[in-house]
Short mmCIF file of C-alpha atoms (C1' of nucleotides) in Angstrom, two decimals:
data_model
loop_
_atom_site.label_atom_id
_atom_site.label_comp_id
_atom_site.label_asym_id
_atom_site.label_seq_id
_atom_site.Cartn_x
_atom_site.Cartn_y
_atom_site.Cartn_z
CA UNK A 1 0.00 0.00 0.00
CA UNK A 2 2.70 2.15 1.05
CA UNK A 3 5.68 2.12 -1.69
CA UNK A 4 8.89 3.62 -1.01
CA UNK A 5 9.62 7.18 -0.27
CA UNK A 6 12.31 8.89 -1.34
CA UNK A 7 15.44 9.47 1.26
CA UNK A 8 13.97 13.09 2.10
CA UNK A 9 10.70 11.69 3.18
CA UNK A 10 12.15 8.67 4.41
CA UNK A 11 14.05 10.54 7.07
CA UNK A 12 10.95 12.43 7.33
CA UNK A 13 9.55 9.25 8.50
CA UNK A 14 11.30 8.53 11.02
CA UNK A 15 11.37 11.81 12.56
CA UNK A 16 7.29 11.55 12.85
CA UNK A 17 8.23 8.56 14.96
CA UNK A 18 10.82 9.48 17.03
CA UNK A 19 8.45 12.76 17.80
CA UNK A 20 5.40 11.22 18.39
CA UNK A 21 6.96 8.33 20.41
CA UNK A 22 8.86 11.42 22.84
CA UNK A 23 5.45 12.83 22.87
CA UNK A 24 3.96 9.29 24.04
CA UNK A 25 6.61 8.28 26.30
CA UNK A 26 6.56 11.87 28.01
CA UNK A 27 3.23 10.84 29.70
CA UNK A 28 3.06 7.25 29.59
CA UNK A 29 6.63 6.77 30.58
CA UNK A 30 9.38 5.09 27.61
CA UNK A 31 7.80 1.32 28.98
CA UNK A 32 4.21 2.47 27.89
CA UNK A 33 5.48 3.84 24.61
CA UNK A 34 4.76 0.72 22.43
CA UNK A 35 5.04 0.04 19.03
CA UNK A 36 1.02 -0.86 18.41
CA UNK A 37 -0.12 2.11 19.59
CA UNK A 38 2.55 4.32 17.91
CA UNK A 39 1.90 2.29 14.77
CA UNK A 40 -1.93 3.34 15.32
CA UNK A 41 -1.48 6.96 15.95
CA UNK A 42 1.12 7.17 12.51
CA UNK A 43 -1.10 5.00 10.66
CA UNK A 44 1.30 2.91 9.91
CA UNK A 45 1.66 -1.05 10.47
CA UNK A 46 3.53 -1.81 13.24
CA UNK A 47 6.58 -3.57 11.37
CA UNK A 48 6.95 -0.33 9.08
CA UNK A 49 7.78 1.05 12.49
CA UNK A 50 9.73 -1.23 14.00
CA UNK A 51 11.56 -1.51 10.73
CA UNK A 52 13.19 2.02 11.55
CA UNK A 53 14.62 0.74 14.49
CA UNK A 54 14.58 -3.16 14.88
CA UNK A 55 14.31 -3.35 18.37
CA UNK A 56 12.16 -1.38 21.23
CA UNK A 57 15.21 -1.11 23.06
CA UNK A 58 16.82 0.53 19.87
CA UNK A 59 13.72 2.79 19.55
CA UNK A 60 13.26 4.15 23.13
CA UNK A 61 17.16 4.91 22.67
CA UNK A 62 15.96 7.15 19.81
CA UNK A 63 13.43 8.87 22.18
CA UNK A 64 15.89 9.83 24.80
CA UNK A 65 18.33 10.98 22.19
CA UNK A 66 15.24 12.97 20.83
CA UNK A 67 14.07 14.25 24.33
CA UNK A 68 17.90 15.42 24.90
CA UNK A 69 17.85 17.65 21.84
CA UNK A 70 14.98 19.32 22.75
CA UNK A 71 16.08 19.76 25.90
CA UNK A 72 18.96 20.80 24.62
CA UNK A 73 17.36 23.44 22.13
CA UNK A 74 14.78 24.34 25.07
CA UNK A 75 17.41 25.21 27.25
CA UNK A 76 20.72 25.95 26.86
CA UNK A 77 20.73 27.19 23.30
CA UNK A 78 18.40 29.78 24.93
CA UNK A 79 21.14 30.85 27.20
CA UNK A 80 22.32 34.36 25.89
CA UNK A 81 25.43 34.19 25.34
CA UNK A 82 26.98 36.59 27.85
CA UNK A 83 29.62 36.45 30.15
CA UNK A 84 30.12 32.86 32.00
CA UNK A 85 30.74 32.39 35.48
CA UNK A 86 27.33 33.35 37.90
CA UNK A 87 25.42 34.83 34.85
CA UNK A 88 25.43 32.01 32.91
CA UNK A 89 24.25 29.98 35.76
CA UNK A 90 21.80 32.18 36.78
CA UNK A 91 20.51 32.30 32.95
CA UNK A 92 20.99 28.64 32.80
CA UNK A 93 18.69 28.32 35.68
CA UNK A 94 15.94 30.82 34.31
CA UNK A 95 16.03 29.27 31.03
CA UNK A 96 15.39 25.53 32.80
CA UNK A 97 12.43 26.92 34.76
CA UNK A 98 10.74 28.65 31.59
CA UNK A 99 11.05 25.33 30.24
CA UNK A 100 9.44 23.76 32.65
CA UNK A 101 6.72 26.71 33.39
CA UNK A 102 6.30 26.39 29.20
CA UNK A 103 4.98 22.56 29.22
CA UNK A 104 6.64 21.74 25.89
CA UNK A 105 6.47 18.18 26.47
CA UNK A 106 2.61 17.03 27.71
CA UNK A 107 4.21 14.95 30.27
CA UNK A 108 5.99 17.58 32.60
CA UNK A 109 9.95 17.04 32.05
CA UNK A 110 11.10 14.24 30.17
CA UNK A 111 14.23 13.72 32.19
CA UNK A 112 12.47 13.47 35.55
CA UNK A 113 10.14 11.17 34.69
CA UNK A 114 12.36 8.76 32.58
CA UNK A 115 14.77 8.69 35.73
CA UNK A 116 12.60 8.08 38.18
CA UNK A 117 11.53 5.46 35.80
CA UNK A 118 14.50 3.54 35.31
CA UNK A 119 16.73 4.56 38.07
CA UNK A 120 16.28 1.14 39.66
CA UNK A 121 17.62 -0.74 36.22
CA UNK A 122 20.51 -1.84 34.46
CA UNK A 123 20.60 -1.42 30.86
CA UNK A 124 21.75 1.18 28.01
CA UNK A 125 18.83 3.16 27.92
CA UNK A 126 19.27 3.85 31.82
CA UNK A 127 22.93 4.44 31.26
CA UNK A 128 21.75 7.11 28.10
CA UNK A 129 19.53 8.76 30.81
CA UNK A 130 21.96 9.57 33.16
CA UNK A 131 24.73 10.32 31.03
CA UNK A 132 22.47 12.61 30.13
CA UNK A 133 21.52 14.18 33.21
CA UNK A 134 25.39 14.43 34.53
CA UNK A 135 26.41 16.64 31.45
CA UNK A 136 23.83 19.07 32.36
CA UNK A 137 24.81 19.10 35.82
CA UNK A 138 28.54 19.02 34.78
CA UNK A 139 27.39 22.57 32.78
CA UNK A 140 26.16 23.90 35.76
CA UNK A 141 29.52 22.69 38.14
CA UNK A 142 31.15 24.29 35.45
CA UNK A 143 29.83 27.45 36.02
CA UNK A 144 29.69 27.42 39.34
CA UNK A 145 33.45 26.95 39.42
CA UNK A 146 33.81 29.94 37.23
CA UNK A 147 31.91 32.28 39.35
CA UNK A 148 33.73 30.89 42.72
CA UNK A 149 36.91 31.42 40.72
CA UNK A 150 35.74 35.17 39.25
CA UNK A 151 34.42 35.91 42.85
CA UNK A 152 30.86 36.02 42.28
CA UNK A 153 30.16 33.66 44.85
CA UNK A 154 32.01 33.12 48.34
CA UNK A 155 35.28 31.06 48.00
CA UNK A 156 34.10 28.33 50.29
CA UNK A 157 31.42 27.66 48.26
CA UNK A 158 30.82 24.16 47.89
CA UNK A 159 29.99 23.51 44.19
CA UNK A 160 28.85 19.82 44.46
CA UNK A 161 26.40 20.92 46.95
CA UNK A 162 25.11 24.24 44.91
CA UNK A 163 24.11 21.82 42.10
CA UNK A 164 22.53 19.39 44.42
CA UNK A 165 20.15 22.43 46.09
CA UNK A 166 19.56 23.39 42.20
CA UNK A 167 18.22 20.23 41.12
CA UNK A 168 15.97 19.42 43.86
CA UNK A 169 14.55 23.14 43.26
CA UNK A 170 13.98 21.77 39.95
CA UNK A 171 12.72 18.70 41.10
CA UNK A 172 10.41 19.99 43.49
CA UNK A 173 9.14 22.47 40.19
CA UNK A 174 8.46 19.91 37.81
CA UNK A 175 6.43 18.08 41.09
CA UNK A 176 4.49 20.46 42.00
CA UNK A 177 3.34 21.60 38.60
CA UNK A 178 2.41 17.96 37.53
CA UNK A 179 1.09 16.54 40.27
CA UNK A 180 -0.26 19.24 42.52
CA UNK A 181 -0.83 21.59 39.37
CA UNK A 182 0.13 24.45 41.42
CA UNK A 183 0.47 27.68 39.51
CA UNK A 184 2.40 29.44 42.10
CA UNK A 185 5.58 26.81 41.67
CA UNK A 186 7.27 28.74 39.01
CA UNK A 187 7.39 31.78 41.69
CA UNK A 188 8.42 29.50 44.32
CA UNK A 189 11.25 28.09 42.36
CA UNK A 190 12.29 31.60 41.37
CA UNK A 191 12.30 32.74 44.90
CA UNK A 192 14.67 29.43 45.85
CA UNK A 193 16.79 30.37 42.94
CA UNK A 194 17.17 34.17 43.95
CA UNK A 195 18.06 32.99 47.64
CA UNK A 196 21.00 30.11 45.99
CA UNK A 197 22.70 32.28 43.37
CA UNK A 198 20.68 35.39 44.29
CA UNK B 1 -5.44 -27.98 45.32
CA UNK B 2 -5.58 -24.99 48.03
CA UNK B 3 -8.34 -25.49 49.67
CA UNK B 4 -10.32 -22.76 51.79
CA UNK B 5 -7.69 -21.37 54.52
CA UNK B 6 -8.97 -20.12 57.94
CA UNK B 7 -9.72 -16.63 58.50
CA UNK B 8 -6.30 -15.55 59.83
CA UNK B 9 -4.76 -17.43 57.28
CA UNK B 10 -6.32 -15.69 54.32
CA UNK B 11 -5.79 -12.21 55.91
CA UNK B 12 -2.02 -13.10 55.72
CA UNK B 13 -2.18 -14.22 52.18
CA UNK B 14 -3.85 -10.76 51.55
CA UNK B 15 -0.92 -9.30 53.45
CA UNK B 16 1.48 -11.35 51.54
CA UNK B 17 0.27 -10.44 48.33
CA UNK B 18 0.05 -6.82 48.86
CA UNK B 19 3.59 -6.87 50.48
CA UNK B 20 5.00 -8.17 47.60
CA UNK B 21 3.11 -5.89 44.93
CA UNK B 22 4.80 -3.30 47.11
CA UNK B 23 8.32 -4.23 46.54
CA UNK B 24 7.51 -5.05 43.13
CA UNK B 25 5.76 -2.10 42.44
CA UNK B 26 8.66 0.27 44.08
CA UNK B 27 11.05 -1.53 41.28
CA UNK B 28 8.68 -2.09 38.67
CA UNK B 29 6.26 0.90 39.16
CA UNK B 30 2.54 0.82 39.88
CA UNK B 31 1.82 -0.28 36.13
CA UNK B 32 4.66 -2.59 36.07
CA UNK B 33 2.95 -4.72 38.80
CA UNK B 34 1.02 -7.40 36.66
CA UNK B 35 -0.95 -10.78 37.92
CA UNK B 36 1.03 -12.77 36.65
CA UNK B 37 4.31 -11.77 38.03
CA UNK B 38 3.06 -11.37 41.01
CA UNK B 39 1.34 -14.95 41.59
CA UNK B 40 4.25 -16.85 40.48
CA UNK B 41 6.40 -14.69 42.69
CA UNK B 42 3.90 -16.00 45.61
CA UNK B 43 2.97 -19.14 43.91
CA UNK B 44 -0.42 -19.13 43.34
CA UNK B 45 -2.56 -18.97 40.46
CA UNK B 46 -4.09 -15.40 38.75
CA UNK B 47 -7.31 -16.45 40.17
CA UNK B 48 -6.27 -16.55 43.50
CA UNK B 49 -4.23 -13.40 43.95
CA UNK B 50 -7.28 -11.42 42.14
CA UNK B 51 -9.87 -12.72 44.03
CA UNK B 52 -8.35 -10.81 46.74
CA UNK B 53 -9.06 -7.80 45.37
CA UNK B 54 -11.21 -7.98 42.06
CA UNK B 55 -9.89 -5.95 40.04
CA UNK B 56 -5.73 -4.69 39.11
CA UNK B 57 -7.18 -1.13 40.20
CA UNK B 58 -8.22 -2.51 43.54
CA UNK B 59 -5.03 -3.78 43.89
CA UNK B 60 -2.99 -0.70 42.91
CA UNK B 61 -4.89 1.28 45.78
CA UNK B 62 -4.14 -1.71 48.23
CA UNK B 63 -0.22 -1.22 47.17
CA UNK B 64 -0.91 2.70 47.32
CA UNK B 65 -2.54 1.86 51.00
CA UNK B 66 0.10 -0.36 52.41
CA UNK B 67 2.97 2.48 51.33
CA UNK B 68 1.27 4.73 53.08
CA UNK B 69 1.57 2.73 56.52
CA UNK B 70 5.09 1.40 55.38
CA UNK B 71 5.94 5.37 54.92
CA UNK B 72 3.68 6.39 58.39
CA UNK B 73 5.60 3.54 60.07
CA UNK B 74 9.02 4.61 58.87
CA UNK B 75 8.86 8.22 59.07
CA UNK B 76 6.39 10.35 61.33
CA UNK B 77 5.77 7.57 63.81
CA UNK B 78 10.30 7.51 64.50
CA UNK B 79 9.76 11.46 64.93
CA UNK B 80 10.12 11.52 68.90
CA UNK B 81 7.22 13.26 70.97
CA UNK B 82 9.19 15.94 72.15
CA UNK B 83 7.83 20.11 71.37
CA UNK B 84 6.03 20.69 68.36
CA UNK B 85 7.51 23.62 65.99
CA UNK B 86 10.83 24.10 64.65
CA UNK B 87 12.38 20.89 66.71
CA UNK B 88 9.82 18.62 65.30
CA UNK B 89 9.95 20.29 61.86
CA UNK B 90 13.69 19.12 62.14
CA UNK B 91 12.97 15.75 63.59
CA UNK B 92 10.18 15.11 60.63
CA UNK B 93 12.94 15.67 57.82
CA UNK B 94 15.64 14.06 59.38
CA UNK B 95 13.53 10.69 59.58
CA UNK B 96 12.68 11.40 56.08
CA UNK B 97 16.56 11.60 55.19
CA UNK B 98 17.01 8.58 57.18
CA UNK B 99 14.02 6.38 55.38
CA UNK B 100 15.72 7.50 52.18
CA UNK B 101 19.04 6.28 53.38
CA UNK B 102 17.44 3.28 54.64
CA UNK B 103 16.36 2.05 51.49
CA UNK B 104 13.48 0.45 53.33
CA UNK B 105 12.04 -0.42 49.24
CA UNK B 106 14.24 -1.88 46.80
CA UNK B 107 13.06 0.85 44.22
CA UNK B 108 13.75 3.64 46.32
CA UNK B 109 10.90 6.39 47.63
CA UNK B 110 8.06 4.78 46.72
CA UNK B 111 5.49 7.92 46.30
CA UNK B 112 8.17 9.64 44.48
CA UNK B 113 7.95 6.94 41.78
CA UNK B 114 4.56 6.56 41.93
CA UNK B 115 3.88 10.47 41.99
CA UNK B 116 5.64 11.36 38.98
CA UNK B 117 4.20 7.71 37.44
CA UNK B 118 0.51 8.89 37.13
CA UNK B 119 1.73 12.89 37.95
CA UNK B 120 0.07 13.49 34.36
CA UNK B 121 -3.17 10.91 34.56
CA UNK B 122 -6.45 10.84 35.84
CA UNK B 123 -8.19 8.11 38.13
CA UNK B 124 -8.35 6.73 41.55
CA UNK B 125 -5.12 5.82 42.18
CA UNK B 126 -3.46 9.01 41.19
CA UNK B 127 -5.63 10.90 43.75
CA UNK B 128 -4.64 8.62 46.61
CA UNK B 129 -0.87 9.07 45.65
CA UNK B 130 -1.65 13.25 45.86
CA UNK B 131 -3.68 12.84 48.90
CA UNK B 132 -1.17 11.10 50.54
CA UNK B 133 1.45 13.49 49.53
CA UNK B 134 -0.70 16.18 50.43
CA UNK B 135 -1.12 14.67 53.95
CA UNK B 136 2.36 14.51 54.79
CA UNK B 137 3.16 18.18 52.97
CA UNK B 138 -0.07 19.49 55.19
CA UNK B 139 1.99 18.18 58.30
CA UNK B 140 5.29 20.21 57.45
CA UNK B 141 3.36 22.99 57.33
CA UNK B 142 1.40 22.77 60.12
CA UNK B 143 5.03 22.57 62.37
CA UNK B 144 6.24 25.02 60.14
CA UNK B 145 3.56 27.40 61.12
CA UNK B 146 3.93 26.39 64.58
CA UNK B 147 7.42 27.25 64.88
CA UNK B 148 6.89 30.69 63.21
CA UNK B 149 4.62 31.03 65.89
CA UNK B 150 6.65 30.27 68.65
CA UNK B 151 9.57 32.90 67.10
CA UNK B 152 11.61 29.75 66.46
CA UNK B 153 11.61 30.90 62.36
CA UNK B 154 11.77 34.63 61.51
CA UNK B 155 8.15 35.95 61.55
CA UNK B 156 8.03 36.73 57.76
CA UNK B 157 9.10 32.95 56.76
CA UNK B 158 6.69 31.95 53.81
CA UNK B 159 5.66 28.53 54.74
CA UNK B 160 4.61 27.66 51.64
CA UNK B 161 8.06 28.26 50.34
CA UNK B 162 10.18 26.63 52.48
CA UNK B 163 8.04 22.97 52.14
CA UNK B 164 9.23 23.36 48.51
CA UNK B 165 12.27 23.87 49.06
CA UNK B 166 12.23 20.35 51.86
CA UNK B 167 10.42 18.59 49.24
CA UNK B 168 12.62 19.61 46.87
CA UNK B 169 15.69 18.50 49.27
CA UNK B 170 13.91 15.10 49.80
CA UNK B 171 13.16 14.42 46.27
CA UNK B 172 17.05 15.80 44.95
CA UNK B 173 18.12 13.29 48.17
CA UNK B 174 16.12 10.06 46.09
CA UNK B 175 17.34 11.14 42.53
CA UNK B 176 21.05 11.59 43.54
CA UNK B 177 20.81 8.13 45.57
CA UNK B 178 18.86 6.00 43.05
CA UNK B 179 20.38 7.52 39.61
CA UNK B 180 23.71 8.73 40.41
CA UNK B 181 24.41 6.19 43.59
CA UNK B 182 25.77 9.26 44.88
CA UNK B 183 26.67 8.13 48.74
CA UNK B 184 27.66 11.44 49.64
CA UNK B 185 23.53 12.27 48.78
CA UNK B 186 22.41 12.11 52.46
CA UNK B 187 25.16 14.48 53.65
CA UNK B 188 24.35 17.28 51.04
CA UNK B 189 20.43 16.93 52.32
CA UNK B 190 21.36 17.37 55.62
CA UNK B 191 23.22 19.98 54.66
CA UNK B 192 20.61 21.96 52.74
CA UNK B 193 17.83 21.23 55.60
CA UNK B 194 20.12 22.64 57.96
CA UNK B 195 20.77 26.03 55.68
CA UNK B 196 16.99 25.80 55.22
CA UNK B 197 15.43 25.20 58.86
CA UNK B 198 19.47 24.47 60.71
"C1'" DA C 1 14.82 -1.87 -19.42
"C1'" DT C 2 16.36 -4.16 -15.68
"C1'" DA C 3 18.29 -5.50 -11.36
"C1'" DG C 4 18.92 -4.20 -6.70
"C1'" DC C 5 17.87 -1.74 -2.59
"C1'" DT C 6 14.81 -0.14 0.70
"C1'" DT C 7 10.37 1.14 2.89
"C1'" DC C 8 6.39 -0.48 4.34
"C1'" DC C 9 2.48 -3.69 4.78
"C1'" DG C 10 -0.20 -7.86 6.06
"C1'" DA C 11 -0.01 -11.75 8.56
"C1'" DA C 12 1.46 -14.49 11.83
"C1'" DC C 13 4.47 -16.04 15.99
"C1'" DG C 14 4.65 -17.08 21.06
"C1'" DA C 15 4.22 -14.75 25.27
"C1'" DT C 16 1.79 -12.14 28.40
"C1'" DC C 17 -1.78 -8.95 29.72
"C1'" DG C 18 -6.23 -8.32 32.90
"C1'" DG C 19 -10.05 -10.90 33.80
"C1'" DT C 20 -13.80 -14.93 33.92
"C1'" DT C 21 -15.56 -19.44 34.79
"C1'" DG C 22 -16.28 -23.86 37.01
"C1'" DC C 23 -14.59 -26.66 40.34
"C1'" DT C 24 -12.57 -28.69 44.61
"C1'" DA C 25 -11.50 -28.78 49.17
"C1'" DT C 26 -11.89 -27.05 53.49
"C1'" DA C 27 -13.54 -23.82 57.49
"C1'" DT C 28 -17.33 -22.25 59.46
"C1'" DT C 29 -22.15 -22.35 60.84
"C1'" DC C 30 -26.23 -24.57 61.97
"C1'" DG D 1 -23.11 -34.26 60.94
"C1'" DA D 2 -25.16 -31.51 57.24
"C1'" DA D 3 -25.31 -27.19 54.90
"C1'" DT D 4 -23.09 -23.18 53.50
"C1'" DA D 5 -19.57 -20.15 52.31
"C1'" DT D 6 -15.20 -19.32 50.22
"C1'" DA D 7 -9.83 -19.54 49.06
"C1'" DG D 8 -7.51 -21.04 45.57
"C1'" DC D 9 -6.64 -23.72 41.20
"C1'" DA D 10 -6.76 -25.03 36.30
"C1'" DA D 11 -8.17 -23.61 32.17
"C1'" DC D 12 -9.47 -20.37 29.22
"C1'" DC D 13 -10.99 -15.70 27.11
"C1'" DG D 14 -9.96 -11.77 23.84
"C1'" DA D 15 -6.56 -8.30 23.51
"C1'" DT D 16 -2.07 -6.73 23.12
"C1'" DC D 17 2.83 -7.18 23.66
"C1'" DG D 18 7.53 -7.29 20.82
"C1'" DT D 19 9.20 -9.51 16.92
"C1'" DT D 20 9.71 -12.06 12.43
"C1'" DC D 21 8.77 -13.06 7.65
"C1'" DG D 22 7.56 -12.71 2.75
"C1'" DG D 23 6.23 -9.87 -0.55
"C1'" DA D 24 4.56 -5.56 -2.93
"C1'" DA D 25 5.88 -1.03 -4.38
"C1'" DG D 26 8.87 2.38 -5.97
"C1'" DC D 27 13.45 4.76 -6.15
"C1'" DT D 28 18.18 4.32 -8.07
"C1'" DA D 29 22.08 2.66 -10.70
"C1'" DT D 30 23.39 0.10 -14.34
#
DNA sequence: ATAGCTTCCGAACGATCGGTTGCTATATTC
DNA sequence: GAATATAGCAACCGATCGTTCGGAAGCTAT
């Protein structure tokens, strides 16, 4: 029914995919993405799916790499690109709560959920989580470093703990806007921010 | 081949089978928990471990239910009776660190798994998981407020705020321990509570 | 024109899902 | 001791899971 596309559309293909299963796996979590019902909501048959891919395993793989560009685009490509050191993380910061307060993926944050999802497994696509996670917070340690060494923050700062405080603010965000739907969290988070890197 | 068991036998192989969904669930997550895993686990048929309950729902709620007295068990019923306000504010988070630490489930925190699980789905069992959450956040408040009260926090402390920022400690605490197996996790939470509410 | 490559489909696979049905064996009740 | 109630089993239901296979359709290179 379905001939051959050309290598543009192809490509194309597989991009609807890879985008539809982030959006799927973003509220059902990447174990309730399956290949049925993203063969149902492509119209496609499920083997013209899975034939991108060969494997689920392969596929979800392709969904975190997905979720990690957009994250990527989301976030720190909005950074401006000013001075580093403490106003790069504070712009870091304000850029990962807009994308949070913004909703782009129906599912809250990709990254949190997938985590908390697979934190108790073995396996590649756990390892491609948090490899992912740990460059991010590597970014921020980086900066963090920078504005201890440029001054901007006390010398005895301690930089592991700074990015521990800044992800559970981020944490507790992405909580409290999914599960308590609480409008005021994006203030709240703010307010933590201001009082960590003020 | 099992015949009828006496009364106080059957209310342990209730117990037994919603003890195990627990620590299957905490791995597996609340969806992950299927019949069929569960009754050869326990080695019984599907039959018999639904006819406990009826339904996977039912079941789900009974897991939901029996983390809620594992967590009331672990955590506010450790907190000693001593004054109420800022020294049981402190008491309350540092059993939470410690439960954490514990690793009382295999999977880690429970509700925190189950919470961002169904943080973006309607139903029954998602509104036990927020009312429990709510429950326990409602108590951090209330000492909160109390020690505000008695002078023991600065009279203009937004309450509000600073349960975010403890759930926010509490929930970086379980991300850093489960994902990153980061053992110097509990030390930067008490850490931050002690900045926070020290 | 033709051969090859690739995308995709239709169909089927074994396994497992949640759930139902009929039965047996026993505990409880009379 | 007879009647009743019920825990649990074996077997099965339709649906869906991930995956495989053969072939149809069309692009591309010869």
């Amino acid at each position: 029914m379905s001939p051959r596309k050309s290598v543009a559309e192809t490509r194309l293909t597989r991009r609807r995919i890879v985008d539809r299963g982030l959006a799927i796996a973003s509220m059902e979590g990447l174990e309730g993405l399956t290949i049925g019902r993203l063969a149902t909501d492509l119209g496609m048959s499920k083997a013209g799916v899975l034939g991108h891919f060969g494997t689920k395993e392969t596929l979800q793989l392709a969904v975190v790499d997905e979720a990690a560009q957009v994250f990527t685009r989301e976030v720190p490509e909005r950074v401006p690109g000013g001075p580093t050191g403490l106003a790069r993380l504070r712009a870091m910061c304000e850029a990962w709560v807009a994308y949070l307060e913004r909703h782009v993926l129906p599912g809250g944050c990709f990254f949190t959920a997938a985590a908390t999802e697979f934190d108790d497994r073995g396996g590649p696509v756990r390892d491609a989580i948090a490899g992912m996670s740990a460059v991010w917070q590597r970014d921020l340690r980086i900066q963090a470093r920078l504005a201890v060494h440029n001054g901007e923050l006390p010398a005895d700062t301690d930089v592991g703990q700074l990015v521990y405080d800044l992800v559970g603010v981020m944490l507790a965000l992405n909580h409290f806007l999914q599960l308590q739907c609480d409008p005021a969290a994006p203030e709240r988070a703010r307010r933590s921010l201001s009082r960590l890197i003020g």
